[in-house]
Short mmCIF file of C-alpha atoms in Angstrom, two decimals:
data_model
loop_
_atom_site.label_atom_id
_atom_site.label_comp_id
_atom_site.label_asym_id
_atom_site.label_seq_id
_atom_site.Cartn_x
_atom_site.Cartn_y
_atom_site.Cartn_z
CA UNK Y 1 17.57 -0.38 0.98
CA UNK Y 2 21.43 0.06 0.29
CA UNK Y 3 20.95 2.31 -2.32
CA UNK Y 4 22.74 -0.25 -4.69
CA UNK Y 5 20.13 0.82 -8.29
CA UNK Y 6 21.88 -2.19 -9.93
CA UNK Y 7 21.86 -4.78 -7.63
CA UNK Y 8 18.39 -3.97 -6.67
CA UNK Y 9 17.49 -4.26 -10.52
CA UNK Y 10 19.13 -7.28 -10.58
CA UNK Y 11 17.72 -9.23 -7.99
CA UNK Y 12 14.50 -7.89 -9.15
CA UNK Y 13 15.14 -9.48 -12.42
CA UNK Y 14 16.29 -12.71 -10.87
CA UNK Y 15 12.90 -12.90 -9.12
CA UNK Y 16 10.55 -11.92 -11.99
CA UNK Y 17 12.54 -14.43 -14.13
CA UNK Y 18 12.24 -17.42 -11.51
CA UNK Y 19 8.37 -16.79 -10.77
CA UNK Y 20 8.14 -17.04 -14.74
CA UNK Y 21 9.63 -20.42 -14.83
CA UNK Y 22 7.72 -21.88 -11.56
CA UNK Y 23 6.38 -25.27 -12.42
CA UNK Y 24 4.34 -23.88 -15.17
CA UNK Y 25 2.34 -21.30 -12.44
CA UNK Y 26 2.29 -17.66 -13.31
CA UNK Y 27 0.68 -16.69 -9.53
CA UNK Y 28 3.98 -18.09 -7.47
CA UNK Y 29 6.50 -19.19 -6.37
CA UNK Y 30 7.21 -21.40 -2.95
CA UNK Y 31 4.55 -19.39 -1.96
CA UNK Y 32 5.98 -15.81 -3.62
CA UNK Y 33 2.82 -14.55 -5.37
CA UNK Y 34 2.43 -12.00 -7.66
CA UNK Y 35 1.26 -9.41 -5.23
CA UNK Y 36 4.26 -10.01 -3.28
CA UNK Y 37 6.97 -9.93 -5.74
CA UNK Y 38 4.92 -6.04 -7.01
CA UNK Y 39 4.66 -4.92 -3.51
CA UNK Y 40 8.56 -5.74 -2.86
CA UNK Y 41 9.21 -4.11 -6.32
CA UNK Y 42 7.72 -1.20 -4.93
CA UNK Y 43 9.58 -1.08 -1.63
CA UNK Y 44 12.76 -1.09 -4.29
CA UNK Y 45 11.52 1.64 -6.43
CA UNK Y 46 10.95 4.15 -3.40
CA UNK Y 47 13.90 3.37 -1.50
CA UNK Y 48 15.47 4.66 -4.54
CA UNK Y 49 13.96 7.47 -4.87
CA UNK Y 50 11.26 6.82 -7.98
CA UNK Y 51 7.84 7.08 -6.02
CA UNK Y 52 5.25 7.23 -9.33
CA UNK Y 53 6.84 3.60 -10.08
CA UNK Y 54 6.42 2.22 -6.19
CA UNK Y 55 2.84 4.01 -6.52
CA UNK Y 56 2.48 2.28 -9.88
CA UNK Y 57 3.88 -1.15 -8.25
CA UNK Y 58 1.57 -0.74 -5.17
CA UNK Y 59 -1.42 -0.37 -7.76
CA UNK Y 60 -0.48 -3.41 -9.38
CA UNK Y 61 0.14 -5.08 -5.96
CA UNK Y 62 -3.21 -4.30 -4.70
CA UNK Y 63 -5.19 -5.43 -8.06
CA UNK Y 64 -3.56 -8.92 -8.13
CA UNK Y 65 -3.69 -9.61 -4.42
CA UNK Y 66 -6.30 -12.61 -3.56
CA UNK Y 67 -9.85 -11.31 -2.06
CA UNK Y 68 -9.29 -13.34 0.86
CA UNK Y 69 -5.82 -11.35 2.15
CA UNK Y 70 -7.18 -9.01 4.18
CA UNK Y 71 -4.36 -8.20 6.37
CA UNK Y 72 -2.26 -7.76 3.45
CA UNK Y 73 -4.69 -5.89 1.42
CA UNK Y 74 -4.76 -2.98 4.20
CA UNK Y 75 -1.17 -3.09 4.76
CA UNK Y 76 -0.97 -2.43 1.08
CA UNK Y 77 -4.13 0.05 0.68
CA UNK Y 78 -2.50 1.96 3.35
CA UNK Y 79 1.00 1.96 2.24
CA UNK Y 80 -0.30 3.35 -1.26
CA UNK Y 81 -2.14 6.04 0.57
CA UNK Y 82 0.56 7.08 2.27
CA UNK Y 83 2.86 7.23 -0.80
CA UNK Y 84 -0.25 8.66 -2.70
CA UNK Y 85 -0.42 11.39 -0.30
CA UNK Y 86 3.60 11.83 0.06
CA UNK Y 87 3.10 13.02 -4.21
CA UNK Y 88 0.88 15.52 -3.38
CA UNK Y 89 -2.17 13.37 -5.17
CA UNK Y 90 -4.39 14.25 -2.06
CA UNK Y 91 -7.63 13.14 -3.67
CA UNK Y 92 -6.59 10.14 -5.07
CA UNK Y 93 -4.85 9.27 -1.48
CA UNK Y 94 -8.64 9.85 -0.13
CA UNK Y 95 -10.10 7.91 -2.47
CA UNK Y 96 -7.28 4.98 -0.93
CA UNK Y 97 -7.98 5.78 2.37
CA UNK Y 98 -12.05 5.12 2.03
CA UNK Y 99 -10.82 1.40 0.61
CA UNK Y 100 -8.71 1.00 3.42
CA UNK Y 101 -10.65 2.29 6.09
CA UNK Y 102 -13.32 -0.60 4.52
CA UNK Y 103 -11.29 -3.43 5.45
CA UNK Y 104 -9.27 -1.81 8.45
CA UNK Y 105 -12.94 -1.92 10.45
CA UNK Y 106 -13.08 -5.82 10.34
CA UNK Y 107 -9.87 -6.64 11.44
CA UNK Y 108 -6.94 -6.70 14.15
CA UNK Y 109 -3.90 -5.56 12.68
CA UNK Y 110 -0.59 -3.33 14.64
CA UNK Y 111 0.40 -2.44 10.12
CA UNK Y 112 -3.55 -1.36 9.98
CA UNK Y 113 -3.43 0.72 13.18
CA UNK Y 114 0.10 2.47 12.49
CA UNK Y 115 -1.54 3.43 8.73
CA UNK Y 116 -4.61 4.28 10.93
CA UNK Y 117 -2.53 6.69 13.02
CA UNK Y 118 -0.67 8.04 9.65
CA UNK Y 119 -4.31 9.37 8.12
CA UNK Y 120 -5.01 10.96 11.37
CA UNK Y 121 -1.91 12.78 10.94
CA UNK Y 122 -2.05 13.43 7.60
CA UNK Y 123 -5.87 14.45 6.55
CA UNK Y 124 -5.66 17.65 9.08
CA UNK Y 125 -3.60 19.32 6.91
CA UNK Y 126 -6.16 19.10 3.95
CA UNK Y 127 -8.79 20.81 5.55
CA UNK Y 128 -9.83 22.73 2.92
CA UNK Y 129 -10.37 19.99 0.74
CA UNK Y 130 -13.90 18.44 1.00
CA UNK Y 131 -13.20 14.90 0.35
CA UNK Y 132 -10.45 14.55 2.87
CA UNK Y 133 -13.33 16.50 4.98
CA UNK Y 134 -15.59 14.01 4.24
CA UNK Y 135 -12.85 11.08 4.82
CA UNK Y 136 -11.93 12.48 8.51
CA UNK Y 137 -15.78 12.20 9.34
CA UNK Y 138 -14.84 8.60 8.19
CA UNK Y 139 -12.21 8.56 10.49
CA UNK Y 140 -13.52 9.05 13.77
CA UNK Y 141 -16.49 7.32 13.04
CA UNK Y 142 -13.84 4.35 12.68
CA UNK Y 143 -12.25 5.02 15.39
CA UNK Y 144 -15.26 5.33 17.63
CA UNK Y 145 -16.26 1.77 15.97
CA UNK Y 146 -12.56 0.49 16.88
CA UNK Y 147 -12.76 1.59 20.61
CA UNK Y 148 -16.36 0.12 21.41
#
C-alpha cells in the first residue's frame, strides 16, 4: 500500500516461505491459509499497479478457499468481479457476478452489500451486452429477495 515493489516482494516471500515450513501443513499457518496468503498477494499486486496478476491471485484465492467460507468466498467473488470488470473483461466479470450473487442471497454481510452496490453501479453501463442484461435481471430479483 506504500508503493514500496521490493519490500512488498519481500514480505511476500517471507510469508510464502514460512507457510512452506509450517509444521509439515501446506494449508496454513497460525491460522494463515492458503486462500489468505493469495488473496493478500493480490491486494499487493494491484496496489502496485499489475491487475492481470491480482486477477490471477484472486482466481487462485477463490479456488483454494474452503466450501464452508462463505463470507469470505463473496468478499472474494466480488472483489474479482470488480477487478474483472475494472480490465475491461465484462463477460467474464458477469460470469463472477452470477457466482457471487449465489452466495450473496444466503447471507448477512456489510463486504457483500458494498460489492452488491458496486454491480448496480457498474452493469448499467453494459447495456448493450446481453449477459450483463441478463445478470441485472439477476440483480433486482436479488435485491427484491434481500428486502422481503
Amino acid at each position: 500500500m506504500v508503493k514500496d515493489r521490493r519490500q512488498a516482494f519481500a514480505r511476500l516471500a517471507e510469508t510464502e516461505t514460512a507457510l512452506t515450513q509450517a509444521e509439515g501443513r501446506n494449508d496454513s499457518v497460525g491460522g494463515y491459509d492458503q486462500a489468505a496468503y493469495h488473496f493478500h498477494v493480490s491486494h499487493v499486486l494491484y496496489e502496485l499497479g499489475d491487475l492481470p496478476g491480482a486477477i490471477k491471485e484472486l482466481q487462485v484465492s477463490n479456488r483454494v478457499r474452503p466450501a464452508n467460507e462463505k463470507q469470505g468466498r463473496v468478499h472474494g467473488t466480488g472483489l474479482l468481479a470488480r477487478r474483472q470488470m475494472e480490465l475491461g473483461h465484462v463477460e467474464a466479470a458477469c460470469a463472477t457476478w452470477d457466482a457471487f450473487l449465489d452466495d450473496y442471497v444466503t447471507i448477512s454481510s456489510v463486504r457483500g452489500d458494498e460489492h452488491f452496490q458496486a454491480l448496480g453501479k457498474a452493469i448499467p453501463a453494459h447495456a448493450t451486452n446481453r449477459t450483463a442484461r441478463q445478470l441485472h435481471q439477476r440483480t433486482r430479483e436479488v435485491a427484491r429477495q434481500k428486502a422481503a
